[in-house]
Amino acid sequence: MNLMRRALLGAIGAMIGGKPSSAKETRPDSGGETTTQNEAEESSVTPRHVVCFLGKERDLSRLSDAASRAIRDFAKGFSIDEDYSQSEPDDRMSQSFAVCWDRVEADAWSPADEDAVADHQSVLYILGPSMAQAETVKVSMLALRLVERLIDAGAVAVKGESAGIAHGLDRWRELIRQGAEATEAADPLSEQRIGRLAFAKRPLSVPGYLESVGFHLVGLPEVYVPETAGSERQIVAIMDAVADEIAQQGLEPTLKGRRGGLSFDSTYAVDEFKFNPYGIVRLPK
């Protein structure tokens, strides 16, 4: 199954999955496919951004032209997906965005953003390049710049398909601003954190844990925190703290300090966009 088809099937799975009433969501079932440690270690899979943009016109030319200029100007390796982009609305988008809205950041989206999704008239998909771990932060900052270009060109809603995360336009603009400041300051740790906040989803629910999805887009393993560790917001704070510690001091010191373990037993198949080749940090129960 090709990568784009698998990504879109994953998005459809999210559309028909659980109906979260709070920050916690149940991750769509993966169909029983489990990636073992050996399969993960043998895999050559690398992370890749897929970003969905909704337009307000039944004409993709404005968004696609802006994307082409951005790709030419700075977003080398990105490309427009011609097979799945369409100059007509997709009636699954309202439910898809409803599942994917960021439920951690206060005011991450507004009723106006929901209305824009419901009223959209076109869909543009942009594919990022396959990323080596050392390149993930740089490419994620380029993806944010690409989001900025397409919002300026008239995109009314944006969703990161690789982890299933959507923000409202105001929140995207704030993340773009923070990313630009971090890049100008040559602060890779801040860039990595902003990339996580922009393109990763948390928390999702798996038996006994709350999990992150998408930390591989900035070169980090996922973090699983026992559901007994506190409230959902407390658990999200733990996830983010662990990710920051890995970025600052390295994986092994973080595992030792947190008494955690690194696992490669993922419920995502190796050719799914959500599969994390850097593993999963599980904190002890």
PDB file of C-alpha atoms in Angstrom:
ATOM      1  CA  MET A   1       0.000   0.000   0.000  1.00  0.00           C
ATOM      2  CA  ASN A   2       1.536   3.337  -0.967  1.00  0.00           C
ATOM      3  CA  LEU A   3       2.288   5.872   1.759  1.00  0.00           C
ATOM      4  CA  MET A   4      -0.245   8.489   0.736  1.00  0.00           C
ATOM      5  CA  ARG A   5      -3.083   5.978   0.548  1.00  0.00           C
ATOM      6  CA  ARG A   6      -2.154   4.605   3.975  1.00  0.00           C
ATOM      7  CA  ALA A   7      -2.078   8.121   5.430  1.00  0.00           C
ATOM      8  CA  LEU A   8      -5.502   8.935   4.052  1.00  0.00           C
ATOM      9  CA  LEU A   9      -6.937   5.625   5.198  1.00  0.00           C
ATOM     10  CA  GLY A  10      -5.562   6.417   8.647  1.00  0.00           C
ATOM     11  CA  ALA A  11      -7.316   9.779   8.545  1.00  0.00           C
ATOM     12  CA  ILE A  12     -10.552   8.083   7.534  1.00  0.00           C
ATOM     13  CA  GLY A  13     -10.094   5.684  10.442  1.00  0.00           C
ATOM     14  CA  ALA A  14      -9.823   8.680  12.758  1.00  0.00           C
ATOM     15  CA  MET A  15     -13.015  10.122  11.293  1.00  0.00           C
ATOM     16  CA  ILE A  16     -15.033   7.046  12.223  1.00  0.00           C
ATOM     17  CA  GLY A  17     -13.282   6.392  15.541  1.00  0.00           C
ATOM     18  CA  GLY A  18     -14.130   7.556  19.051  1.00  0.00           C
ATOM     19  CA  LYS A  19     -15.756  10.874  19.903  1.00  0.00           C
ATOM     20  CA  PRO A  20     -13.474  12.521  22.464  1.00  0.00           C
ATOM     21  CA  SER A  21     -15.116  14.795  24.988  1.00  0.00           C
ATOM     22  CA  SER A  22     -11.856  15.940  26.588  1.00  0.00           C
ATOM     23  CA  ALA A  23      -8.151  16.073  25.850  1.00  0.00           C
ATOM     24  CA  LYS A  24      -7.865  12.295  25.908  1.00  0.00           C
ATOM     25  CA  GLU A  25      -8.662  10.402  22.717  1.00  0.00           C
ATOM     26  CA  THR A  26      -8.642   6.750  21.854  1.00  0.00           C
ATOM     27  CA  ARG A  27      -6.187   6.041  19.048  1.00  0.00           C
ATOM     28  CA  PRO A  28      -7.919   4.451  16.044  1.00  0.00           C
ATOM     29  CA  ASP A  29      -7.367   0.699  15.910  1.00  0.00           C
ATOM     30  CA  SER A  30      -4.481  -0.243  13.675  1.00  0.00           C
ATOM     31  CA  GLY A  31      -6.136  -3.391  12.396  1.00  0.00           C
ATOM     32  CA  GLY A  32      -4.099  -5.673  14.623  1.00  0.00           C
ATOM     33  CA  GLU A  33      -0.755  -4.979  12.968  1.00  0.00           C
ATOM     34  CA  THR A  34       2.019  -4.810  15.548  1.00  0.00           C
ATOM     35  CA  THR A  35       5.589  -3.861  14.781  1.00  0.00           C
ATOM     36  CA  THR A  36       8.053  -5.939  16.769  1.00  0.00           C
ATOM     37  CA  GLN A  37      11.469  -4.753  17.879  1.00  0.00           C
ATOM     38  CA  ASN A  38      13.220  -6.766  15.163  1.00  0.00           C
ATOM     39  CA  GLU A  39      10.980  -5.353  12.437  1.00  0.00           C
ATOM     40  CA  ALA A  40      11.589  -1.823  13.720  1.00  0.00           C
ATOM     41  CA  GLU A  41      15.336  -2.293  13.856  1.00  0.00           C
ATOM     42  CA  GLU A  42      15.399  -3.735  10.337  1.00  0.00           C
ATOM     43  CA  SER A  43      13.173  -1.007   8.927  1.00  0.00           C
ATOM     44  CA  SER A  44      14.644   1.790   6.867  1.00  0.00           C
ATOM     45  CA  VAL A  45      11.513   3.911   7.350  1.00  0.00           C
ATOM     46  CA  THR A  46      12.057   7.599   7.993  1.00  0.00           C
ATOM     47  CA  PRO A  47       9.566  10.252   9.142  1.00  0.00           C
ATOM     48  CA  ARG A  48       7.699  12.371   6.633  1.00  0.00           C
ATOM     49  CA  HIS A  49       5.316  15.309   6.867  1.00  0.00           C
ATOM     50  CA  VAL A  50       1.953  15.218   5.135  1.00  0.00           C
ATOM     51  CA  VAL A  51      -0.030  18.441   5.518  1.00  0.00           C
ATOM     52  CA  CYS A  52      -3.638  19.021   4.503  1.00  0.00           C
ATOM     53  CA  PHE A  53      -4.817  22.504   3.513  1.00  0.00           C
ATOM     54  CA  LEU A  54      -8.446  23.458   2.947  1.00  0.00           C
ATOM     55  CA  GLY A  55      -9.359  26.237   0.508  1.00  0.00           C
ATOM     56  CA  LYS A  56     -12.444  28.429   0.294  1.00  0.00           C
ATOM     57  CA  GLU A  57     -12.698  28.285  -3.507  1.00  0.00           C
ATOM     58  CA  ARG A  58     -13.467  25.432  -5.923  1.00  0.00           C
ATOM     59  CA  ASP A  59     -10.146  26.160  -7.521  1.00  0.00           C
ATOM     60  CA  LEU A  60      -6.784  24.974  -6.258  1.00  0.00           C
ATOM     61  CA  SER A  61      -4.700  27.332  -8.349  1.00  0.00           C
ATOM     62  CA  ARG A  62      -4.129  29.970  -5.661  1.00  0.00           C
ATOM     63  CA  LEU A  63      -3.007  27.457  -3.031  1.00  0.00           C
ATOM     64  CA  SER A  64      -1.086  25.225  -5.424  1.00  0.00           C
ATOM     65  CA  ASP A  65       0.705  28.207  -6.987  1.00  0.00           C
ATOM     66  CA  ALA A  66       1.670  29.467  -3.524  1.00  0.00           C
ATOM     67  CA  ALA A  67       2.890  25.996  -2.593  1.00  0.00           C
ATOM     68  CA  SER A  68       4.933  25.724  -5.785  1.00  0.00           C
ATOM     69  CA  ARG A  69       6.577  29.098  -5.099  1.00  0.00           C
ATOM     70  CA  ALA A  70       7.365  28.082  -1.509  1.00  0.00           C
ATOM     71  CA  ILE A  71       8.853  24.792  -2.681  1.00  0.00           C
ATOM     72  CA  ARG A  72      10.988  26.687  -5.170  1.00  0.00           C
ATOM     73  CA  ASP A  73      11.998  29.371  -2.660  1.00  0.00           C
ATOM     74  CA  PHE A  74      12.829  27.361   0.457  1.00  0.00           C
ATOM     75  CA  ALA A  75      10.887  24.108   0.925  1.00  0.00           C
ATOM     76  CA  LYS A  76      13.160  21.838  -1.085  1.00  0.00           C
ATOM     77  CA  GLY A  77      11.983  18.247  -1.169  1.00  0.00           C
ATOM     78  CA  PHE A  78       8.322  19.078  -0.526  1.00  0.00           C
ATOM     79  CA  SER A  79       5.798  18.332  -3.258  1.00  0.00           C
ATOM     80  CA  ILE A  80       2.124  18.724  -4.110  1.00  0.00           C
ATOM     81  CA  ASP A  81       0.193  15.476  -4.109  1.00  0.00           C
ATOM     82  CA  GLU A  82      -1.679  15.502  -7.402  1.00  0.00           C
ATOM     83  CA  ASP A  83      -3.575  12.255  -6.792  1.00  0.00           C
ATOM     84  CA  TYR A  84      -5.489  13.208  -3.641  1.00  0.00           C
ATOM     85  CA  SER A  85      -5.767  16.995  -3.857  1.00  0.00           C
ATOM     86  CA  GLN A  86      -9.138  18.065  -5.223  1.00  0.00           C
ATOM     87  CA  SER A  87     -11.001  21.169  -6.398  1.00  0.00           C
ATOM     88  CA  GLU A  88     -14.161  20.231  -4.527  1.00  0.00           C
ATOM     89  CA  PRO A  89     -15.143  19.783  -0.881  1.00  0.00           C
ATOM     90  CA  ASP A  90     -14.572  16.554   1.021  1.00  0.00           C
ATOM     91  CA  ASP A  91     -17.573  15.842   3.231  1.00  0.00           C
ATOM     92  CA  ARG A  92     -15.425  13.873   5.700  1.00  0.00           C
ATOM     93  CA  MET A  93     -13.363  16.883   6.728  1.00  0.00           C
ATOM     94  CA  SER A  94     -15.614  18.215   9.503  1.00  0.00           C
ATOM     95  CA  GLN A  95     -15.464  14.919  11.362  1.00  0.00           C
ATOM     96  CA  SER A  96     -11.759  14.499  10.640  1.00  0.00           C
ATOM     97  CA  PHE A  97     -10.878  17.926  12.040  1.00  0.00           C
ATOM     98  CA  ALA A  98     -13.201  17.352  15.015  1.00  0.00           C
ATOM     99  CA  VAL A  99     -11.100  14.332  15.980  1.00  0.00           C
ATOM    100  CA  CYS A 100      -7.787  16.064  15.300  1.00  0.00           C
ATOM    101  CA  TRP A 101      -8.183  19.486  16.942  1.00  0.00           C
ATOM    102  CA  ASP A 102      -5.486  20.209  19.538  1.00  0.00           C
ATOM    103  CA  ARG A 103      -7.257  19.770  22.896  1.00  0.00           C
ATOM    104  CA  VAL A 104      -4.278  20.719  25.051  1.00  0.00           C
ATOM    105  CA  GLU A 105      -3.565  24.361  24.191  1.00  0.00           C
ATOM    106  CA  ALA A 106      -6.236  26.775  25.416  1.00  0.00           C
ATOM    107  CA  ASP A 107      -8.219  28.326  22.556  1.00  0.00           C
ATOM    108  CA  ALA A 108      -6.365  26.229  19.985  1.00  0.00           C
ATOM    109  CA  TRP A 109      -9.334  26.653  17.630  1.00  0.00           C
ATOM    110  CA  SER A 110     -12.549  28.641  17.479  1.00  0.00           C
ATOM    111  CA  PRO A 111     -16.085  28.277  16.102  1.00  0.00           C
ATOM    112  CA  ALA A 112     -14.889  30.313  13.123  1.00  0.00           C
ATOM    113  CA  ASP A 113     -12.287  27.630  12.399  1.00  0.00           C
ATOM    114  CA  GLU A 114     -14.950  24.919  12.593  1.00  0.00           C
ATOM    115  CA  ASP A 115     -17.154  26.908  10.214  1.00  0.00           C
ATOM    116  CA  ALA A 116     -14.250  27.305   7.788  1.00  0.00           C
ATOM    117  CA  VAL A 117     -13.741  23.542   7.728  1.00  0.00           C
ATOM    118  CA  ALA A 118     -17.454  22.915   7.180  1.00  0.00           C
ATOM    119  CA  ASP A 119     -17.590  25.441   4.336  1.00  0.00           C
ATOM    120  CA  HIS A 120     -14.354  24.525   2.565  1.00  0.00           C
ATOM    121  CA  GLN A 121     -14.451  24.033  -1.201  1.00  0.00           C
ATOM    122  CA  SER A 122     -11.088  22.438  -2.022  1.00  0.00           C
ATOM    123  CA  VAL A 123      -8.352  20.265  -0.516  1.00  0.00           C
ATOM    124  CA  LEU A 124      -4.598  20.421  -1.102  1.00  0.00           C
ATOM    125  CA  TYR A 125      -2.138  17.843   0.221  1.00  0.00           C
ATOM    126  CA  ILE A 126       1.559  18.618   0.514  1.00  0.00           C
ATOM    127  CA  LEU A 127       4.086  15.816   0.987  1.00  0.00           C
ATOM    128  CA  GLY A 128       7.336  16.454   2.800  1.00  0.00           C
ATOM    129  CA  PRO A 129      10.618  14.687   2.086  1.00  0.00           C
ATOM    130  CA  SER A 130      11.696  11.587   3.972  1.00  0.00           C
ATOM    131  CA  MET A 131      13.783  12.905   6.857  1.00  0.00           C
ATOM    132  CA  ALA A 132      16.962  11.601   8.423  1.00  0.00           C
ATOM    133  CA  GLN A 133      16.880  12.065  12.197  1.00  0.00           C
ATOM    134  CA  ALA A 134      19.431  14.875  12.113  1.00  0.00           C
ATOM    135  CA  GLU A 135      17.282  16.796   9.595  1.00  0.00           C
ATOM    136  CA  THR A 136      13.886  16.486  11.287  1.00  0.00           C
ATOM    137  CA  VAL A 137      13.911  19.771  13.198  1.00  0.00           C
ATOM    138  CA  LYS A 138      15.108  21.801  10.218  1.00  0.00           C
ATOM    139  CA  VAL A 139      12.511  20.260   7.909  1.00  0.00           C
ATOM    140  CA  SER A 140       9.732  20.748  10.484  1.00  0.00           C
ATOM    141  CA  MET A 141      10.600  24.441  10.649  1.00  0.00           C
ATOM    142  CA  LEU A 142      10.370  24.557   6.854  1.00  0.00           C
ATOM    143  CA  ALA A 143       6.968  22.864   7.105  1.00  0.00           C
ATOM    144  CA  LEU A 144       5.850  25.666   9.447  1.00  0.00           C
ATOM    145  CA  ARG A 145       7.039  28.262   6.932  1.00  0.00           C
ATOM    146  CA  LEU A 146       5.081  26.422   4.255  1.00  0.00           C
ATOM    147  CA  VAL A 147       1.968  26.572   6.455  1.00  0.00           C
ATOM    148  CA  GLU A 148       2.520  30.323   6.781  1.00  0.00           C
ATOM    149  CA  ARG A 149       2.747  30.781   3.005  1.00  0.00           C
ATOM    150  CA  LEU A 150      -0.470  28.882   2.357  1.00  0.00           C
ATOM    151  CA  ILE A 151      -2.416  30.634   5.121  1.00  0.00           C
ATOM    152  CA  ASP A 152      -1.317  33.918   3.559  1.00  0.00           C
ATOM    153  CA  ALA A 153      -2.504  32.557   0.191  1.00  0.00           C
ATOM    154  CA  GLY A 154      -5.976  31.838   1.551  1.00  0.00           C
ATOM    155  CA  ALA A 155      -5.947  28.417   3.249  1.00  0.00           C
ATOM    156  CA  VAL A 156      -8.830  28.391   5.744  1.00  0.00           C
ATOM    157  CA  ALA A 157      -7.776  25.327   7.747  1.00  0.00           C
ATOM    158  CA  VAL A 158      -4.616  23.244   8.201  1.00  0.00           C
ATOM    159  CA  LYS A 159      -4.053  19.745   9.567  1.00  0.00           C
ATOM    160  CA  GLY A 160      -0.874  17.740   9.999  1.00  0.00           C
ATOM    161  CA  GLU A 161      -1.792  14.294   8.704  1.00  0.00           C
ATOM    162  CA  SER A 162       1.369  12.548   9.894  1.00  0.00           C
ATOM    163  CA  ALA A 163       0.165  12.657  13.518  1.00  0.00           C
ATOM    164  CA  GLY A 164      -3.435  13.764  13.038  1.00  0.00           C
ATOM    165  CA  ILE A 165      -3.188  17.252  14.580  1.00  0.00           C
ATOM    166  CA  ALA A 166      -5.125  20.386  13.674  1.00  0.00           C
ATOM    167  CA  HIS A 167      -4.931  23.904  15.057  1.00  0.00           C
ATOM    168  CA  GLY A 168      -7.008  26.961  14.308  1.00  0.00           C
ATOM    169  CA  LEU A 169      -5.440  29.658  12.138  1.00  0.00           C
ATOM    170  CA  ASP A 170      -4.602  31.944  15.079  1.00  0.00           C
ATOM    171  CA  ARG A 171      -2.790  29.111  16.839  1.00  0.00           C
ATOM    172  CA  TRP A 172      -0.909  28.217  13.649  1.00  0.00           C
ATOM    173  CA  ARG A 173       0.162  31.853  13.320  1.00  0.00           C
ATOM    174  CA  GLU A 174       1.464  31.864  16.903  1.00  0.00           C
ATOM    175  CA  LEU A 175       3.446  28.664  16.323  1.00  0.00           C
ATOM    176  CA  ILE A 176       4.818  30.139  13.101  1.00  0.00           C
ATOM    177  CA  ARG A 177       5.896  33.274  14.982  1.00  0.00           C
ATOM    178  CA  GLN A 178       7.608  31.246  17.700  1.00  0.00           C
ATOM    179  CA  GLY A 179       9.311  29.038  15.142  1.00  0.00           C
ATOM    180  CA  ALA A 180      10.647  32.051  13.239  1.00  0.00           C
ATOM    181  CA  GLU A 181      12.027  33.555  16.455  1.00  0.00           C
ATOM    182  CA  ALA A 182      13.726  30.295  17.425  1.00  0.00           C
ATOM    183  CA  THR A 183      15.237  29.933  13.950  1.00  0.00           C
ATOM    184  CA  GLU A 184      16.496  33.520  13.944  1.00  0.00           C
ATOM    185  CA  ALA A 185      18.041  32.940  17.373  1.00  0.00           C
ATOM    186  CA  ALA A 186      19.651  29.692  16.151  1.00  0.00           C
ATOM    187  CA  ASP A 187      18.054  27.869  19.083  1.00  0.00           C
ATOM    188  CA  PRO A 188      17.569  24.234  17.993  1.00  0.00           C
ATOM    189  CA  LEU A 189      16.057  23.129  21.300  1.00  0.00           C
ATOM    190  CA  SER A 190      13.323  25.742  20.988  1.00  0.00           C
ATOM    191  CA  GLU A 191      12.824  24.807  17.337  1.00  0.00           C
ATOM    192  CA  GLN A 192      12.415  21.170  18.326  1.00  0.00           C
ATOM    193  CA  ARG A 193       9.880  21.984  21.042  1.00  0.00           C
ATOM    194  CA  ILE A 194       7.858  24.231  18.728  1.00  0.00           C
ATOM    195  CA  GLY A 195       7.942  21.541  16.048  1.00  0.00           C
ATOM    196  CA  ARG A 196       6.501  19.088  18.580  1.00  0.00           C
ATOM    197  CA  LEU A 197       3.741  21.468  19.594  1.00  0.00           C
ATOM    198  CA  ALA A 198       2.891  22.155  15.955  1.00  0.00           C
ATOM    199  CA  PHE A 199       2.951  18.673  14.449  1.00  0.00           C
ATOM    200  CA  ALA A 200       2.574  16.072  17.247  1.00  0.00           C
ATOM    201  CA  LYS A 201      -0.651  14.895  18.899  1.00  0.00           C
ATOM    202  CA  ARG A 202      -1.065  14.233  22.599  1.00  0.00           C
ATOM    203  CA  PRO A 203      -2.527  12.664  24.597  1.00  0.00           C
ATOM    204  CA  LEU A 204      -4.054   9.631  22.943  1.00  0.00           C
ATOM    205  CA  SER A 205      -5.142   6.581  24.914  1.00  0.00           C
ATOM    206  CA  VAL A 206      -3.753   3.052  24.811  1.00  0.00           C
ATOM    207  CA  PRO A 207      -4.382   0.371  27.443  1.00  0.00           C
ATOM    208  CA  GLY A 208      -2.864   1.569  30.699  1.00  0.00           C
ATOM    209  CA  TYR A 209      -1.137   4.620  29.220  1.00  0.00           C
ATOM    210  CA  LEU A 210      -1.588   7.964  27.556  1.00  0.00           C
ATOM    211  CA  GLU A 211       0.683   8.330  24.532  1.00  0.00           C
ATOM    212  CA  SER A 212       2.150  10.904  22.218  1.00  0.00           C
ATOM    213  CA  VAL A 213       2.059  10.501  18.449  1.00  0.00           C
ATOM    214  CA  GLY A 214       4.353  12.398  16.104  1.00  0.00           C
ATOM    215  CA  PHE A 215       7.448  13.087  18.190  1.00  0.00           C
ATOM    216  CA  HIS A 216       9.455  11.349  15.424  1.00  0.00           C
ATOM    217  CA  LEU A 217       8.766  14.404  13.244  1.00  0.00           C
ATOM    218  CA  VAL A 218      11.381  16.212  15.373  1.00  0.00           C
ATOM    219  CA  GLY A 219      13.653  13.199  15.850  1.00  0.00           C
ATOM    220  CA  LEU A 220      12.395  11.974  19.249  1.00  0.00           C
ATOM    221  CA  PRO A 221      10.836   8.742  20.510  1.00  0.00           C
ATOM    222  CA  GLU A 222       7.228   8.729  21.625  1.00  0.00           C
ATOM    223  CA  VAL A 223       6.463   9.007  25.341  1.00  0.00           C
ATOM    224  CA  TYR A 224       3.976   6.723  27.120  1.00  0.00           C
ATOM    225  CA  VAL A 225       2.889   7.844  30.593  1.00  0.00           C
ATOM    226  CA  PRO A 226       0.812   5.607  32.891  1.00  0.00           C
ATOM    227  CA  GLU A 227      -2.772   6.829  33.028  1.00  0.00           C
ATOM    228  CA  THR A 228      -2.540   6.739  36.833  1.00  0.00           C
ATOM    229  CA  ALA A 229       0.175   9.441  36.858  1.00  0.00           C
ATOM    230  CA  GLY A 230      -2.319  12.290  37.228  1.00  0.00           C
ATOM    231  CA  SER A 231      -4.858  14.293  35.296  1.00  0.00           C
ATOM    232  CA  GLU A 232      -4.640  14.473  31.529  1.00  0.00           C
ATOM    233  CA  ARG A 233      -3.002  17.890  31.661  1.00  0.00           C
ATOM    234  CA  GLN A 234      -0.515  16.677  34.263  1.00  0.00           C
ATOM    235  CA  ILE A 235       0.325  13.718  32.040  1.00  0.00           C
ATOM    236  CA  VAL A 236       0.787  15.971  29.011  1.00  0.00           C
ATOM    237  CA  ALA A 237       3.179  18.098  31.087  1.00  0.00           C
ATOM    238  CA  ILE A 238       5.137  14.928  31.924  1.00  0.00           C
ATOM    239  CA  MET A 239       5.266  13.937  28.240  1.00  0.00           C
ATOM    240  CA  ASP A 240       6.591  17.340  27.268  1.00  0.00           C
ATOM    241  CA  ALA A 241       9.114  17.383  30.122  1.00  0.00           C
ATOM    242  CA  VAL A 242      10.461  13.956  29.122  1.00  0.00           C
ATOM    243  CA  ALA A 243      10.782  15.068  25.497  1.00  0.00           C
ATOM    244  CA  ASP A 244      12.647  18.202  26.586  1.00  0.00           C
ATOM    245  CA  GLU A 245      14.967  16.136  28.784  1.00  0.00           C
ATOM    246  CA  ILE A 246      15.802  13.780  25.913  1.00  0.00           C
ATOM    247  CA  ALA A 247      16.556  16.775  23.690  1.00  0.00           C
ATOM    248  CA  GLN A 248      18.709  18.467  26.322  1.00  0.00           C
ATOM    249  CA  GLN A 249      20.607  15.626  27.968  1.00  0.00           C
ATOM    250  CA  GLY A 250      20.145  12.605  25.732  1.00  0.00           C
ATOM    251  CA  LEU A 251      18.095   9.431  25.808  1.00  0.00           C
ATOM    252  CA  GLU A 252      20.093   7.251  28.203  1.00  0.00           C
ATOM    253  CA  PRO A 253      20.344   9.812  31.047  1.00  0.00           C
ATOM    254  CA  THR A 254      16.633  10.516  30.673  1.00  0.00           C
ATOM    255  CA  LEU A 255      15.720   6.825  30.837  1.00  0.00           C
ATOM    256  CA  LYS A 256      17.885   6.417  33.926  1.00  0.00           C
ATOM    257  CA  GLY A 257      16.499   9.498  35.645  1.00  0.00           C
ATOM    258  CA  ARG A 258      12.900   8.600  34.851  1.00  0.00           C
ATOM    259  CA  ARG A 259      13.373   4.830  35.418  1.00  0.00           C
ATOM    260  CA  GLY A 260      11.895   4.326  31.979  1.00  0.00           C
ATOM    261  CA  GLY A 261      12.519   1.846  29.198  1.00  0.00           C
ATOM    262  CA  LEU A 262      12.820   2.085  25.424  1.00  0.00           C
ATOM    263  CA  SER A 263      10.535  -0.179  23.399  1.00  0.00           C
ATOM    264  CA  PHE A 264      10.049  -0.762  19.684  1.00  0.00           C
ATOM    265  CA  ASP A 265       6.819  -2.713  20.035  1.00  0.00           C
ATOM    266  CA  SER A 266       4.616  -0.312  18.101  1.00  0.00           C
ATOM    267  CA  THR A 267       1.008  -0.937  17.108  1.00  0.00           C
ATOM    268  CA  TYR A 268       1.670   1.052  13.938  1.00  0.00           C
ATOM    269  CA  ALA A 269       3.018  -0.733  10.884  1.00  0.00           C
ATOM    270  CA  VAL A 270       6.423   0.417   9.668  1.00  0.00           C
ATOM    271  CA  ASP A 271       4.959   1.965   6.507  1.00  0.00           C
ATOM    272  CA  GLU A 272       2.447   4.125   8.388  1.00  0.00           C
ATOM    273  CA  PHE A 273       3.190   7.799   8.855  1.00  0.00           C
ATOM    274  CA  LYS A 274       2.563   7.480  12.604  1.00  0.00           C
ATOM    275  CA  PHE A 275       5.196   4.791  13.069  1.00  0.00           C
ATOM    276  CA  ASN A 276       8.107   6.110  15.133  1.00  0.00           C
ATOM    277  CA  PRO A 277      11.443   4.525  14.141  1.00  0.00           C
ATOM    278  CA  TYR A 278      13.079   5.986  17.272  1.00  0.00           C
ATOM    279  CA  GLY A 279      10.953   3.882  19.583  1.00  0.00           C
ATOM    280  CA  ILE A 280       8.739   4.498  22.589  1.00  0.00           C
ATOM    281  CA  VAL A 281       9.839   5.661  26.041  1.00  0.00           C
ATOM    282  CA  ARG A 282       7.576   3.972  28.592  1.00  0.00           C
ATOM    283  CA  LEU A 283       7.563   5.404  32.082  1.00  0.00           C
ATOM    284  CA  PRO A 284       7.069   2.924  34.936  1.00  0.00           C
ATOM    285  CA  LYS A 285       3.632   2.270  36.416  1.00  0.00           C
TER     286      LYS A 285
END
